[in-house]
Coordinates of C-alpha atoms and ligand atoms in Angstrom, one line a residue:
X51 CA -11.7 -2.7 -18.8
X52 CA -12.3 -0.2 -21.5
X53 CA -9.4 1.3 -22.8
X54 CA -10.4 4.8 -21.4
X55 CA -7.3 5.1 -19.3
X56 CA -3.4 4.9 -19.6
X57 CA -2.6 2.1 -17.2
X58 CA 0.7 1.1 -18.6
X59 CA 2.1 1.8 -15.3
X60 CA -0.2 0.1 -12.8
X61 CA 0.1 -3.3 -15.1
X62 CA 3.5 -2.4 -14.8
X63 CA 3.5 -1.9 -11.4
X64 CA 1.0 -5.3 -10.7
X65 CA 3.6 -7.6 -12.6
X66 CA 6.9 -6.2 -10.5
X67 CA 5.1 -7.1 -7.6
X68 CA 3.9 -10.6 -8.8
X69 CA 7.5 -11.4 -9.7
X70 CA 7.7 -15.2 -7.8
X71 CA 11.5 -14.1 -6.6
X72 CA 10.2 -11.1 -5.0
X73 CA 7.8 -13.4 -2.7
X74 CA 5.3 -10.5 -2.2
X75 CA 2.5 -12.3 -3.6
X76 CA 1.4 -15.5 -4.6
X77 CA -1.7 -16.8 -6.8
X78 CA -4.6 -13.8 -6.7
X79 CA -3.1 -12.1 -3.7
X80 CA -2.4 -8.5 -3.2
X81 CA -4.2 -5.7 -5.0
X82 CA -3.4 -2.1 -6.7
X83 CA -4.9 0.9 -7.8
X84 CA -4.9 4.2 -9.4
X85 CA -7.1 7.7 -9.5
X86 CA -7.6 8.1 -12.8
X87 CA -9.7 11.3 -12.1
X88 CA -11.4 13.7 -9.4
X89 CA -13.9 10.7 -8.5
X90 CA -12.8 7.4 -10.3
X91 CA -10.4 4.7 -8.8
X92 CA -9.0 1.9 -11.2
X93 CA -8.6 -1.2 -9.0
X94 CA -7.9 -4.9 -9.9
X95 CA -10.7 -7.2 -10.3
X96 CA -10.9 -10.0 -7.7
X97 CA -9.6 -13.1 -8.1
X98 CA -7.3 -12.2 -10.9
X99 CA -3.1 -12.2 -10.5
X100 CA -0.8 -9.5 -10.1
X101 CA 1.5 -11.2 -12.1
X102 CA 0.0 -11.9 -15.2
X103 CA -2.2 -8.6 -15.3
X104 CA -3.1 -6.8 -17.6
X105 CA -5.7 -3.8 -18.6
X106 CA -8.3 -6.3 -18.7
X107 CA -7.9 -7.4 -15.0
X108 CA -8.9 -3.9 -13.4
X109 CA -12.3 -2.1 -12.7
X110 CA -13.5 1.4 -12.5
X111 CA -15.2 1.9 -9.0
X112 CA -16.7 5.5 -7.9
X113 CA -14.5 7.0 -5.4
X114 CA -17.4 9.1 -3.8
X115 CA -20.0 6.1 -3.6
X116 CA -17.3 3.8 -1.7
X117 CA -16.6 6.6 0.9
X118 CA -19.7 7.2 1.4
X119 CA -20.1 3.5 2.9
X120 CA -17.5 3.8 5.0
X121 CA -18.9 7.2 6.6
X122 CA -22.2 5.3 6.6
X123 CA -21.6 3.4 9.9
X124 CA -25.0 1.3 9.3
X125 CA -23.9 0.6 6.4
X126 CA -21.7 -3.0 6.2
X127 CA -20.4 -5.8 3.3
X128 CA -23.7 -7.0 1.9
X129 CA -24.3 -2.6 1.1
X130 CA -20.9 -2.9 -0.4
X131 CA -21.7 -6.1 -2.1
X132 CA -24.8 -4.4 -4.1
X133 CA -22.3 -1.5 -5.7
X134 CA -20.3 -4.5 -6.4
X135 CA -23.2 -6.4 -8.4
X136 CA -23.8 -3.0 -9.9
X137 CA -20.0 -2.4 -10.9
X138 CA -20.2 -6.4 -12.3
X139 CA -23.1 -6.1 -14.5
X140 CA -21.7 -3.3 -15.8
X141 CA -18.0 -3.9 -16.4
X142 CA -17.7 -7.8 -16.4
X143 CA -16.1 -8.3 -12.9
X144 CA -15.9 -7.7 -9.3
X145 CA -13.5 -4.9 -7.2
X146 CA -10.7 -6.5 -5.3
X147 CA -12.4 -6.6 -1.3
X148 CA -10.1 -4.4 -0.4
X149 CA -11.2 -2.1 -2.9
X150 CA -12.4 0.4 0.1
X151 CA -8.9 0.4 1.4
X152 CA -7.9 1.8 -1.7
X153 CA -10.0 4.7 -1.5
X154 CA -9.4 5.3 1.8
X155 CA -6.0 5.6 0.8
X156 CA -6.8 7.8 -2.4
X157 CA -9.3 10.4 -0.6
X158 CA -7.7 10.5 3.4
X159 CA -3.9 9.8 2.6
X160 CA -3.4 11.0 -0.7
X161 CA -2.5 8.5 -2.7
X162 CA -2.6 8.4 -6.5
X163 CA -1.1 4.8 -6.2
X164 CA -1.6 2.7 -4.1
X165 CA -0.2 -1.4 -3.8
X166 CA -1.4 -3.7 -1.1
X167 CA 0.5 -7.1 -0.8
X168 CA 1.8 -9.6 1.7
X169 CA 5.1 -9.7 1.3
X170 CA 6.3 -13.1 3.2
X171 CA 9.5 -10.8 4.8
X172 CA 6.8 -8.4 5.8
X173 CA 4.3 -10.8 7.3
X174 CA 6.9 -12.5 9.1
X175 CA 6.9 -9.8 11.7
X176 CA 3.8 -8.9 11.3
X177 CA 2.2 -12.1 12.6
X178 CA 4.6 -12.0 15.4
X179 CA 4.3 -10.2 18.5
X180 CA 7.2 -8.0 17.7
X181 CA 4.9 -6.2 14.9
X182 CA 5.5 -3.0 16.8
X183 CA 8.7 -2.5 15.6
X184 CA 7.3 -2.0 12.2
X185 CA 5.6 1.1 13.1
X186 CA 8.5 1.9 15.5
X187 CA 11.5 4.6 15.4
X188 CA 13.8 4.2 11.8
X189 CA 17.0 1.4 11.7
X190 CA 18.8 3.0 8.8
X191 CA 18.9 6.4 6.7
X192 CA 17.6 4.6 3.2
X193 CA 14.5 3.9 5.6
X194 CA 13.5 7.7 6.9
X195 CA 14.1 8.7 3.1
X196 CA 11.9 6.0 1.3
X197 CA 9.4 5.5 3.7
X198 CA 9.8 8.1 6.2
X199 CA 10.0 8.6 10.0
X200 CA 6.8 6.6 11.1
X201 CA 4.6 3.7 9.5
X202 CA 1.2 3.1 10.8
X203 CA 0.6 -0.4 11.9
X204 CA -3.1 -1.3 12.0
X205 CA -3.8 -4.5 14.6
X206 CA -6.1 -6.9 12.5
X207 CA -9.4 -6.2 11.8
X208 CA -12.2 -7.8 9.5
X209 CA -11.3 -7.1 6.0
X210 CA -13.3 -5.3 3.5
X211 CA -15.6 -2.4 5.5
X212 CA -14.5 -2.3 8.5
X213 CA -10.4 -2.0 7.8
X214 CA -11.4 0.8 5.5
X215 CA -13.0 2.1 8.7
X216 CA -10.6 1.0 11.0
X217 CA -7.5 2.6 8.7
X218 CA -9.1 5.8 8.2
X219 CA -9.9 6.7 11.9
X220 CA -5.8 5.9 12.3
X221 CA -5.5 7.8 9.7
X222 CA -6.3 10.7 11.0
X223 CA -4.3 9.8 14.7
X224 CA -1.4 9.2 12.7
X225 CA -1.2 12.3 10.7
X226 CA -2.2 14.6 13.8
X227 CA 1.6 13.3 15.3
X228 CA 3.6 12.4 12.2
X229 CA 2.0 13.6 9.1
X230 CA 0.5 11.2 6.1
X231 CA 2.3 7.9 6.5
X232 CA 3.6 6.4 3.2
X233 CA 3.3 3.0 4.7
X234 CA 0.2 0.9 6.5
X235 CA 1.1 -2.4 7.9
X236 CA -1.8 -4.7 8.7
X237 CA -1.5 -6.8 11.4
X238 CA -1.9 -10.4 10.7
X239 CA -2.5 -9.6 7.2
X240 CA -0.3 -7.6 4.8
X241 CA 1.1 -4.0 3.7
X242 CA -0.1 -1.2 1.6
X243 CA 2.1 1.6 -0.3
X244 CA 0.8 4.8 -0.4
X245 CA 2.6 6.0 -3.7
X246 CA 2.4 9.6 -5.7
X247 CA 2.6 6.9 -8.8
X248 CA 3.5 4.1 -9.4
X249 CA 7.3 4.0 -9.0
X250 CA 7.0 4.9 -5.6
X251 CA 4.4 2.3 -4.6
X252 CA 7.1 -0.1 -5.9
X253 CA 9.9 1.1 -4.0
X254 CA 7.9 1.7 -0.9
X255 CA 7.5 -2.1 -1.0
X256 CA 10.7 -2.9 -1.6
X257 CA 12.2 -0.7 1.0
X258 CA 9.6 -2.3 3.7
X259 CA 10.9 -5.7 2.8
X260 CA 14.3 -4.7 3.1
X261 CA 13.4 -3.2 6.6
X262 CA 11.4 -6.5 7.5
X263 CA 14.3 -8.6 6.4
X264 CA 16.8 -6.4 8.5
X265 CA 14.6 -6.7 11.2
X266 CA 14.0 -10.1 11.3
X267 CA 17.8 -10.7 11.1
X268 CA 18.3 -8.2 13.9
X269 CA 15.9 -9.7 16.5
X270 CA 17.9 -13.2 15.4
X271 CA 20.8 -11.7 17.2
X272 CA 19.4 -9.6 20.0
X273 CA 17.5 -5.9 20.3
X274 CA 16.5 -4.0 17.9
X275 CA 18.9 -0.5 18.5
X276 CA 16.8 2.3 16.1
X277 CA 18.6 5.2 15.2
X278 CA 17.5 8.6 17.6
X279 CA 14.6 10.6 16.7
X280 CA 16.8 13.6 16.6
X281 CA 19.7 11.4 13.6
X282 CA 16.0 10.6 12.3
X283 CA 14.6 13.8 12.0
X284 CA 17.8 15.4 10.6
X285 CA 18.1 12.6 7.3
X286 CA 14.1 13.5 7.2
X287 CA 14.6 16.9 6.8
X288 CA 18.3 17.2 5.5
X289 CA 18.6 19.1 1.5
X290 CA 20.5 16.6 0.1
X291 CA 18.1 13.6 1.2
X292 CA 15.5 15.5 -0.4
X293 CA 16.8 16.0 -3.6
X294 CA 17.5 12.3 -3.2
X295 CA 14.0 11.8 -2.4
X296 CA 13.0 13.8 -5.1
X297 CA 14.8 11.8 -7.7
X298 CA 13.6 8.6 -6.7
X299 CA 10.1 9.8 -6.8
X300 CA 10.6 10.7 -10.2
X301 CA 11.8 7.3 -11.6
X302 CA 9.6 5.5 -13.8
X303 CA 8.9 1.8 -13.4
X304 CA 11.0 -0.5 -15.9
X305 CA 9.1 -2.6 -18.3
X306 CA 8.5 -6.2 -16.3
X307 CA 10.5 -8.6 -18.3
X308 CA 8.1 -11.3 -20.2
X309 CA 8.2 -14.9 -18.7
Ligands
LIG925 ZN1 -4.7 -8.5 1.7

């Protein structure tokens, strides 16, 4: 990609999450992004590797012209696979499929990062059928400060237009009862990390692997005994969590270390 934009942090950000120990990704799974203005989303290209991105792996894609095929509800992958010819001859490569679940999560959730991967913790339960208790009430306090007090959990559906269709009528549901959720678990498929930068994609997916793990480990032994809504609420809404929260959203991502 042209070295319009600063994307130190979303290479940054791609290559945390590739890390083999982490066992979020493996070969050219997962995907990230970035608004890098009003109506441009940076995105990797298909087929390339979080873990040994870099600048050149990523593609500018028009936020505007991608929602606008997902209003369109004629419209279906071979529309989206003409912007993408376009956006190849142009730039050299392909968006990511998920690309529209990117901007979905950019222009209905917010997002000014965003990190989709399949952590194996993650997809563990989410290929179970305890999934639920993803999206369920909180387990711990780190939880309800990281990620919040609810995670949407989307059953699967067809990747490409129809998740991004799928996710943004939920969307909408979700917010209506819970506000914007900071996490989307696909069913069957993966997670995505709804980050105000990069930093916080990163530990939104490290926090939903811990919860996974936990979880896993939990329905090992027996039930699954959340915390109340009410001990919930009061860590969601408590000062002192926020100034937490605050601080954490502030931290920058360290430099991946060179293999
Ligand atoms: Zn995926």
């Amino acid at each position: 990609m042209s070295a319009a934009y600063d994307l130190t942090e979303l290479v940054s950000l791609s290559r945390t999450l590739g890390e083999p120990w982490r066992r979020f990704v493996i070969l050219a799974e997962g995907n990230t992004s970035q608004r890098v203005s009003e109506d441009q989303l940076v995105v990797k290209a298909t087929g390339r590797s979080l873990r040994h991105a870099s600048a050149e792996d990523f593609v500018v894609v028009n936020l505007r012209r991608l929602s606008d095929l997902v209003d369109d509800v004629n419209a279906g992958d071979a529309d989206v696979a003409l912007y993408f010819d376009e956006v190849e001859k142009e730039q050299g490569m392909r968006p990511s499929v998920e690309a529209l679940l990117h901007v979905v999560c950019v222009l209905n959730a917010g997002a000014a990062t965003v990190a989709h991967t399949h952590p194996e913790s993650v997809n563990a339960l989410l290929c179970s059928d305890r999934a639920e208790v993803l999206a369920g009430p909180p387990i711990f306090p780190d939880q309800v400060v990281v990620i919040g007090r609810r995670a949407l959990l989307v059953p699967y559906t067809d990747p490409g237009v129809v998740l991004a269709r799928e996710v943004r009528g939920r969307l909408v549901d979700h917010a209506r009862e819970w506000g914007l959720p900071r996490v989307i678990y696909l069913g069957n498929h993966g997670m995505v990390a709804l980050g105000s930068s990069a930093g916080q994609a990163l530990q939104l997916t490290e926090m939903a692997d811990k919860v996974s793990r936990v979880l896993t480990a939990t329905l090992s032994f027996g039930h699954v005994v959340p915390m109340t809504e009410e001990s919930a609420e009061r860590i969601d809404t408590r000062d002192d969590e926020q100034i937490r929260r605050t601080a954490l959203a502030r931290t920058t991502l360290q430099q991946p270390r060179n293999e």
